[in-house]
Each structure stands twice: as structure tokens, then as C-alpha cells.
Coordinates of C-alpha atoms in Angstrom, one line a residue:
X1 CA 11.9 -13.5 -35.7
X2 CA 10.2 -10.4 -37.2
X3 CA 6.5 -10.6 -36.4
X4 CA 4.1 -12.4 -34.1
X5 CA 0.4 -12.4 -33.5
X6 CA -0.4 -12.5 -29.8
X7 CA -4.1 -13.3 -28.6
X8 CA -4.7 -12.2 -24.9
X9 CA -7.3 -11.1 -22.3
X10 CA -9.2 -12.1 -19.2
X11 CA -11.3 -15.4 -19.6
X12 CA -14.8 -14.6 -19.8
X13 CA -14.2 -11.5 -21.8
X14 CA -13.5 -11.0 -25.5
X15 CA -10.0 -11.7 -26.6
X16 CA -8.0 -9.2 -27.7
X17 CA -5.2 -9.4 -30.6
X18 CA -1.6 -7.6 -31.0
X19 CA 0.5 -7.8 -34.0
X20 CA 4.0 -7.6 -32.8
X21 CA 6.9 -6.4 -35.3
X22 CA 10.6 -6.5 -34.6
X23 CA 13.9 -8.0 -34.8
X24 CA 14.3 -10.8 -32.3
X25 CA 17.3 -13.1 -32.6
X26 CA 17.6 -16.7 -31.8
X27 CA 17.4 -17.5 -27.9
X28 CA 17.0 -13.8 -27.1
X29 CA 13.9 -12.0 -25.1
X30 CA 11.9 -9.1 -25.6
X31 CA 9.4 -7.1 -23.6
X32 CA 6.0 -6.4 -25.2
X33 CA 3.6 -4.0 -23.7
X34 CA -0.2 -5.2 -24.8
X35 CA -2.4 -2.3 -25.2
X36 CA -5.7 -1.7 -23.3
X37 CA -7.1 -2.2 -19.9
X38 CA -7.2 -5.6 -18.2
X39 CA -10.9 -6.5 -17.6
X40 CA -12.0 -8.3 -14.5
X41 CA -14.9 -9.6 -12.6
X42 CA -14.9 -9.4 -8.9
X43 CA -12.7 -11.7 -7.0
X44 CA -10.3 -14.2 -8.7
X45 CA -9.7 -13.9 -12.6
X46 CA -7.4 -15.7 -15.1
X47 CA -5.4 -13.6 -17.7
X48 CA -4.7 -15.8 -20.8
X49 CA -2.0 -15.1 -23.4
X50 CA -1.4 -17.2 -26.7
X51 CA 1.3 -16.6 -29.1
X52 CA 0.6 -17.8 -32.7
X53 CA 1.9 -17.6 -36.3
X54 CA 5.7 -16.5 -35.7
X55 CA 6.8 -14.8 -39.0
X56 CA 3.3 -15.6 -40.3
X57 CA 4.1 -19.4 -40.1
X58 CA 2.8 -22.3 -38.0
X59 CA 5.2 -22.8 -35.1
X60 CA 7.2 -26.0 -35.1
X61 CA 7.1 -26.1 -31.2
X62 CA 3.8 -25.1 -29.8
X63 CA 4.2 -26.4 -26.1
X64 CA 5.3 -23.1 -24.7
X65 CA 3.2 -20.6 -26.7
X66 CA 0.3 -20.4 -24.1
X67 CA 0.1 -18.9 -20.6
X68 CA -2.6 -18.5 -17.7
X69 CA -1.9 -16.2 -14.8
X70 CA -4.5 -16.0 -11.9
X71 CA -5.1 -12.4 -10.5
X72 CA -7.4 -10.8 -8.0
X73 CA -9.5 -7.7 -9.1
X74 CA -8.4 -4.7 -7.5
X75 CA -10.4 -3.5 -4.6
X76 CA -13.3 -1.0 -5.0
X77 CA -12.9 2.3 -3.8
X78 CA -15.2 5.5 -3.8
X79 CA -14.2 8.0 -6.7
X80 CA -14.3 10.8 -4.2
X81 CA -11.7 10.8 -1.0
X82 CA -9.4 12.7 1.1
X83 CA -5.8 12.0 1.0
X84 CA -3.7 13.1 4.2
X85 CA -0.1 13.0 3.9
X86 CA 2.3 13.9 6.7
X87 CA 5.8 14.5 5.6
X88 CA 8.8 13.5 8.0
X89 CA 11.9 15.5 8.4
X90 CA 13.4 14.2 5.1
X91 CA 10.4 15.1 2.6
X92 CA 13.5 15.5 -0.3
X93 CA 13.4 11.6 -0.3
X94 CA 9.5 11.4 -0.9
X95 CA 6.9 11.7 -3.6
X96 CA 3.3 10.5 -4.1
X97 CA 1.3 10.3 -7.3
X98 CA -2.0 8.8 -8.6
X99 CA -1.9 7.2 -12.0
X100 CA -4.7 6.2 -14.2
X101 CA -5.0 3.2 -16.5
X102 CA -3.7 5.3 -19.5
X103 CA -0.6 5.9 -17.2
X104 CA -1.6 9.6 -17.1
X105 CA -0.6 11.2 -13.7
X106 CA -4.0 12.8 -12.2
X107 CA -2.4 13.8 -8.8
X108 CA 0.9 14.1 -7.7
X109 CA 3.4 15.7 -4.8
X110 CA 6.8 15.9 -6.1
X111 CA 9.8 16.0 -3.4
X112 CA 10.4 19.6 -4.4
X113 CA 7.1 20.9 -3.6
X114 CA 7.2 19.4 0.1
X115 CA 8.1 20.8 3.5
X116 CA 9.2 19.0 6.4
X117 CA 6.9 18.0 9.1
X118 CA 3.7 19.4 7.1
X119 CA 0.4 17.7 6.8
X120 CA -0.9 17.9 3.1
X121 CA -4.9 17.4 3.0
X122 CA -6.3 17.2 -0.6
X123 CA -9.8 16.2 -1.7
X124 CA -9.6 13.9 -4.9
X125 CA -12.3 13.4 -7.3
X126 CA -11.8 10.7 -10.0
X127 CA -13.5 9.5 -13.2
X128 CA -14.7 5.8 -13.0
X129 CA -11.7 3.4 -13.6
X130 CA -8.7 1.6 -12.6
X131 CA -5.9 3.6 -10.5
X132 CA -2.5 3.3 -8.9
X133 CA -1.6 5.5 -5.9
X134 CA 2.1 5.4 -5.4
X135 CA 4.4 6.3 -2.6
X136 CA 8.1 6.3 -3.4
X137 CA 11.2 6.9 -1.1
X138 CA 14.5 7.4 -3.0
X139 CA 16.5 6.8 0.2
X140 CA 14.9 3.5 1.0
X141 CA 13.9 4.4 4.6
X142 CA 10.2 5.0 4.2
X143 CA 8.2 7.7 6.0
X144 CA 9.5 6.2 9.3
X145 CA 12.5 4.0 9.9
X146 CA 13.3 2.4 13.7
X147 CA 17.0 2.8 12.9
X148 CA 17.0 6.3 11.9
X149 CA 14.7 8.2 14.4
X150 CA 16.3 11.5 13.4
X151 CA 14.2 11.4 10.3
X152 CA 10.9 11.8 12.1
X153 CA 7.6 10.0 11.5
X154 CA 5.4 10.5 8.6
X155 CA 2.3 8.9 7.2
X156 CA -0.1 8.6 4.2
X157 CA -3.7 7.8 4.7
X158 CA -7.0 8.0 3.0
X159 CA -10.2 9.0 4.2
X160 CA -14.0 9.1 2.9
X161 CA -15.6 12.3 2.8
X162 CA -17.4 11.6 6.1
X163 CA -13.9 11.3 7.7
X164 CA -13.6 7.4 8.1
X165 CA -10.3 5.8 7.4
X166 CA -10.5 3.7 4.4
X167 CA -6.7 2.9 3.6
X168 CA -3.4 3.5 5.1
X169 CA 0.0 3.2 3.8
X170 CA 2.8 1.5 5.8
X171 CA 5.0 4.1 7.0
X172 CA 8.1 1.8 7.4
X173 CA 7.9 0.8 3.7
X174 CA 11.6 1.1 2.6
X175 CA 11.5 2.3 -1.0
X176 CA 7.8 2.7 -1.0
X177 CA 4.5 1.2 -1.6
X178 CA 1.6 1.0 -4.5
X179 CA -1.9 0.6 -3.9
X180 CA -4.3 -0.4 -6.9
X181 CA -7.9 0.2 -7.0
X182 CA -11.0 0.6 -9.1
X183 CA -12.9 4.0 -8.6
X184 CA -16.4 3.5 -8.6
X185 CA -19.0 6.5 -8.7
X186 CA -21.2 6.6 -5.6
X187 CA -19.5 3.4 -3.9
X188 CA -19.3 3.6 -0.2
X189 CA -16.9 1.4 1.9
X190 CA -18.1 -1.0 4.5
X191 CA -17.5 0.9 7.7
X192 CA -18.8 -2.1 9.7
X193 CA -15.3 -3.6 8.7
X194 CA -12.7 -2.0 11.0
X195 CA -9.7 -0.3 9.4
X196 CA -6.8 0.7 11.4
X197 CA -3.5 2.7 11.1
X198 CA -0.8 2.8 13.8
X199 CA 2.4 4.7 14.3
X200 CA 4.8 3.9 17.0
X201 CA 7.5 6.6 17.5
X202 CA 10.2 6.8 18.3
X203 CA 11.5 3.0 18.2
X204 CA 15.0 3.7 19.2
X205 CA 14.3 5.4 22.7
X206 CA 15.8 6.2 26.2
X207 CA 12.8 7.1 28.2
X208 CA 9.2 7.3 26.4
X209 CA 7.5 6.6 23.0
X210 CA 4.2 7.4 21.6
X211 CA 1.5 5.3 19.9
X212 CA -0.8 7.0 17.4
X213 CA -4.1 5.3 16.5
X214 CA -6.6 6.0 13.8
X215 CA -9.4 4.1 13.0
X216 CA -13.0 4.4 11.2
X217 CA -14.9 3.0 14.2
X218 CA -14.6 2.8 18.0
X219 CA -12.9 -0.2 19.7
X220 CA -11.9 -1.3 22.9
X221 CA -8.2 -1.3 23.0
X222 CA -5.5 -3.2 25.2
X223 CA -1.9 -2.4 24.8
X224 CA 0.7 -4.9 26.1
X225 CA 4.5 -3.9 26.4
X226 CA 7.0 -6.9 27.1
X227 CA 10.6 -6.9 27.3
X228 CA 12.2 -10.3 26.1
X229 CA 8.8 -11.8 26.2
X230 CA 8.0 -10.8 30.0
X231 CA 4.9 -8.5 30.3
X232 CA 5.9 -5.2 32.0
X233 CA 2.9 -3.1 31.1
X234 CA -0.7 -3.5 30.4
X235 CA -2.9 -0.5 29.3
X236 CA -6.6 -0.9 28.7
X237 CA -9.0 1.7 27.1
X238 CA -12.6 2.0 26.1
X239 CA -13.9 3.4 22.8
X240 CA -10.9 4.4 21.0
X241 CA -11.1 5.4 17.4
X242 CA -8.5 8.6 17.1
X243 CA -6.0 8.8 20.1
X244 CA -2.4 9.5 21.0
X245 CA -1.0 7.7 24.0
X246 CA 2.3 8.4 25.5
X247 CA 4.3 5.5 27.3
X248 CA 7.2 6.0 30.0
X249 CA 9.8 3.3 29.5
X250 CA 12.2 4.7 32.2
X251 CA 11.8 1.7 34.4
X252 CA 12.0 -0.9 31.8
X253 CA 15.2 -2.9 31.2
X254 CA 17.2 -2.8 28.1
X255 CA 16.2 -5.7 25.7
X256 CA 13.9 -6.5 22.8
X257 CA 10.8 -4.5 23.7
X258 CA 7.5 -5.5 21.9
X259 CA 4.6 -3.1 21.9
X260 CA 1.4 -4.9 20.9
X261 CA -2.1 -3.3 20.2
X262 CA -5.3 -5.5 20.6
X263 CA -8.6 -3.8 19.1
X264 CA -11.6 -5.7 20.4
X265 CA -9.5 -8.6 21.5
X266 CA -7.7 -9.3 18.1
X267 CA -4.2 -8.3 17.7
X268 CA -3.9 -5.6 15.0
X269 CA -0.5 -4.0 15.6
X270 CA 3.0 -5.1 16.8
X271 CA 6.0 -2.9 16.9
X272 CA 9.5 -3.3 18.1
X273 CA 11.5 -0.8 20.3
X274 CA 15.3 -0.6 20.9
X275 CA 16.0 0.9 24.2
X276 CA 19.3 2.4 24.5

């Protein structure tokens, strides 16, 4: 096949047409990058693709020429926010970047720019549109990995201009994580909906560990520490928003230790500890 017409787009929006030319042998495949942004309404959408007129002719078999894919519109996000990136002890493995719909990099921090155990704080201002924020770890052990406590504990979090947490990346993320959103000028996140970020470090321990909690609202907090399913410690706190708690594990036996945090009665975090 040497030519093909592709009609595509989100249902409910005007369809787009792309004329492909190439040299595709029988029973072979090719990747085609369709130009333009994917349009969407809030919530669930359907993206439709139809292949017509291969080599300018009617297809002898049309049963496999169309496909629908359901997708959810990206989350709306303010176009101004603050990024806080705390590196661990191996920053040479990490990089972060913010990419717009045209695949242009509008913000980044490369591994070579990073220093270990350093908090980088940046205020970002974006034009309206769709973006992807990417955290990459080339070593595959994220900003924190329970089996490698020697690498330390890092995080990547996003706050609004008032200091409220609005998104937190998972530190134990392996090769990385991507967060896609739609920047809307003047948009304000719903601060009545709780956002939480937790960090439990170290997770391979001898005597103690530390739980870090960051939120956008005050909540009553209960922490339960169990060994092989048996409750050994219970801690209760009032009006927790941003706090650090240290726990002595000396008297706990070796075994499968689980630290679980409940915010306003709802479990929001559960982390496993291995005691040496």
C-alpha cells in the first residue's frame, strides 16, 4: 500500500483528515502520528478513527477499517502553580520535564543539573492548553525504594499559589510517572476535596522510621502499626496538615510491619516496613 486517507477525531467535534503516503508491504504494520490536539469535553469521550481509500480505491474488506477508543478528559489544573522537587541521594538517575501539546519542553530539570538532597522550588506559569508533567528515573528505583534505603527519600509535589497541595507524584514509582492535565487560566482547585502526600522512610529499619504528611486541609489522623496483622501501636492526632512523626520500633518483633494512616477515619496510606 502506498497511500491512505485517515479520518479521525473526538465524536461531537469536527472530524479531521490526514493523507498518509508510504510503502507498506502485505501483512506489515506502520505507526502513524496524526497531527493536531485531541479535542475533548469534560468527562468521558470517544475518539474515532476510520481508514478509507487505500491506494485511492475502495477497500475490498472494510470490516477492520474503523475503531472507537473511550478516554477521559485530562484533569483541569490552574495555569500557575509551584513545583517542589526534593532529590534523593542519587539525583543522577532523575529528571523532570513539562511538555505542551506541541511536544515542546516548557520546563525541565535534567539529571546533570541536580544536586543530592536538595529542594528545588519553581513557580510555573503556562498558557492555556494541554500538558504532560514527567518524572523519569533511569535506574528504575524511583525517588524512594524500600529495598535501597541508602538512596534516600525524595518527592515531587505541586502546590497552588496559596500553598495548598494539589498533586503529588508517587515517590516509589520505579522508572517514573506521568501526569497529564489541562491548564486553565484563573482555575482554582477544589480545596474542600482533600489531597494528601505521604512519605514513610526508611522502610528497611532496625529501630525507627519517620512518617511525613502533607495535605491541603486539616484532618484528624490515626496511625496504626501492625506486625503480621496484630496491632502493636496506635497514635491519634488532631488537625494535621503538614507534619512529621517519628516512631520507635525497637520493641516490635521482626515480621511484616504495616504502617497505615487514616485521615478523618478513611485509610489514605498503607506502607510496609521490613525490620532487620
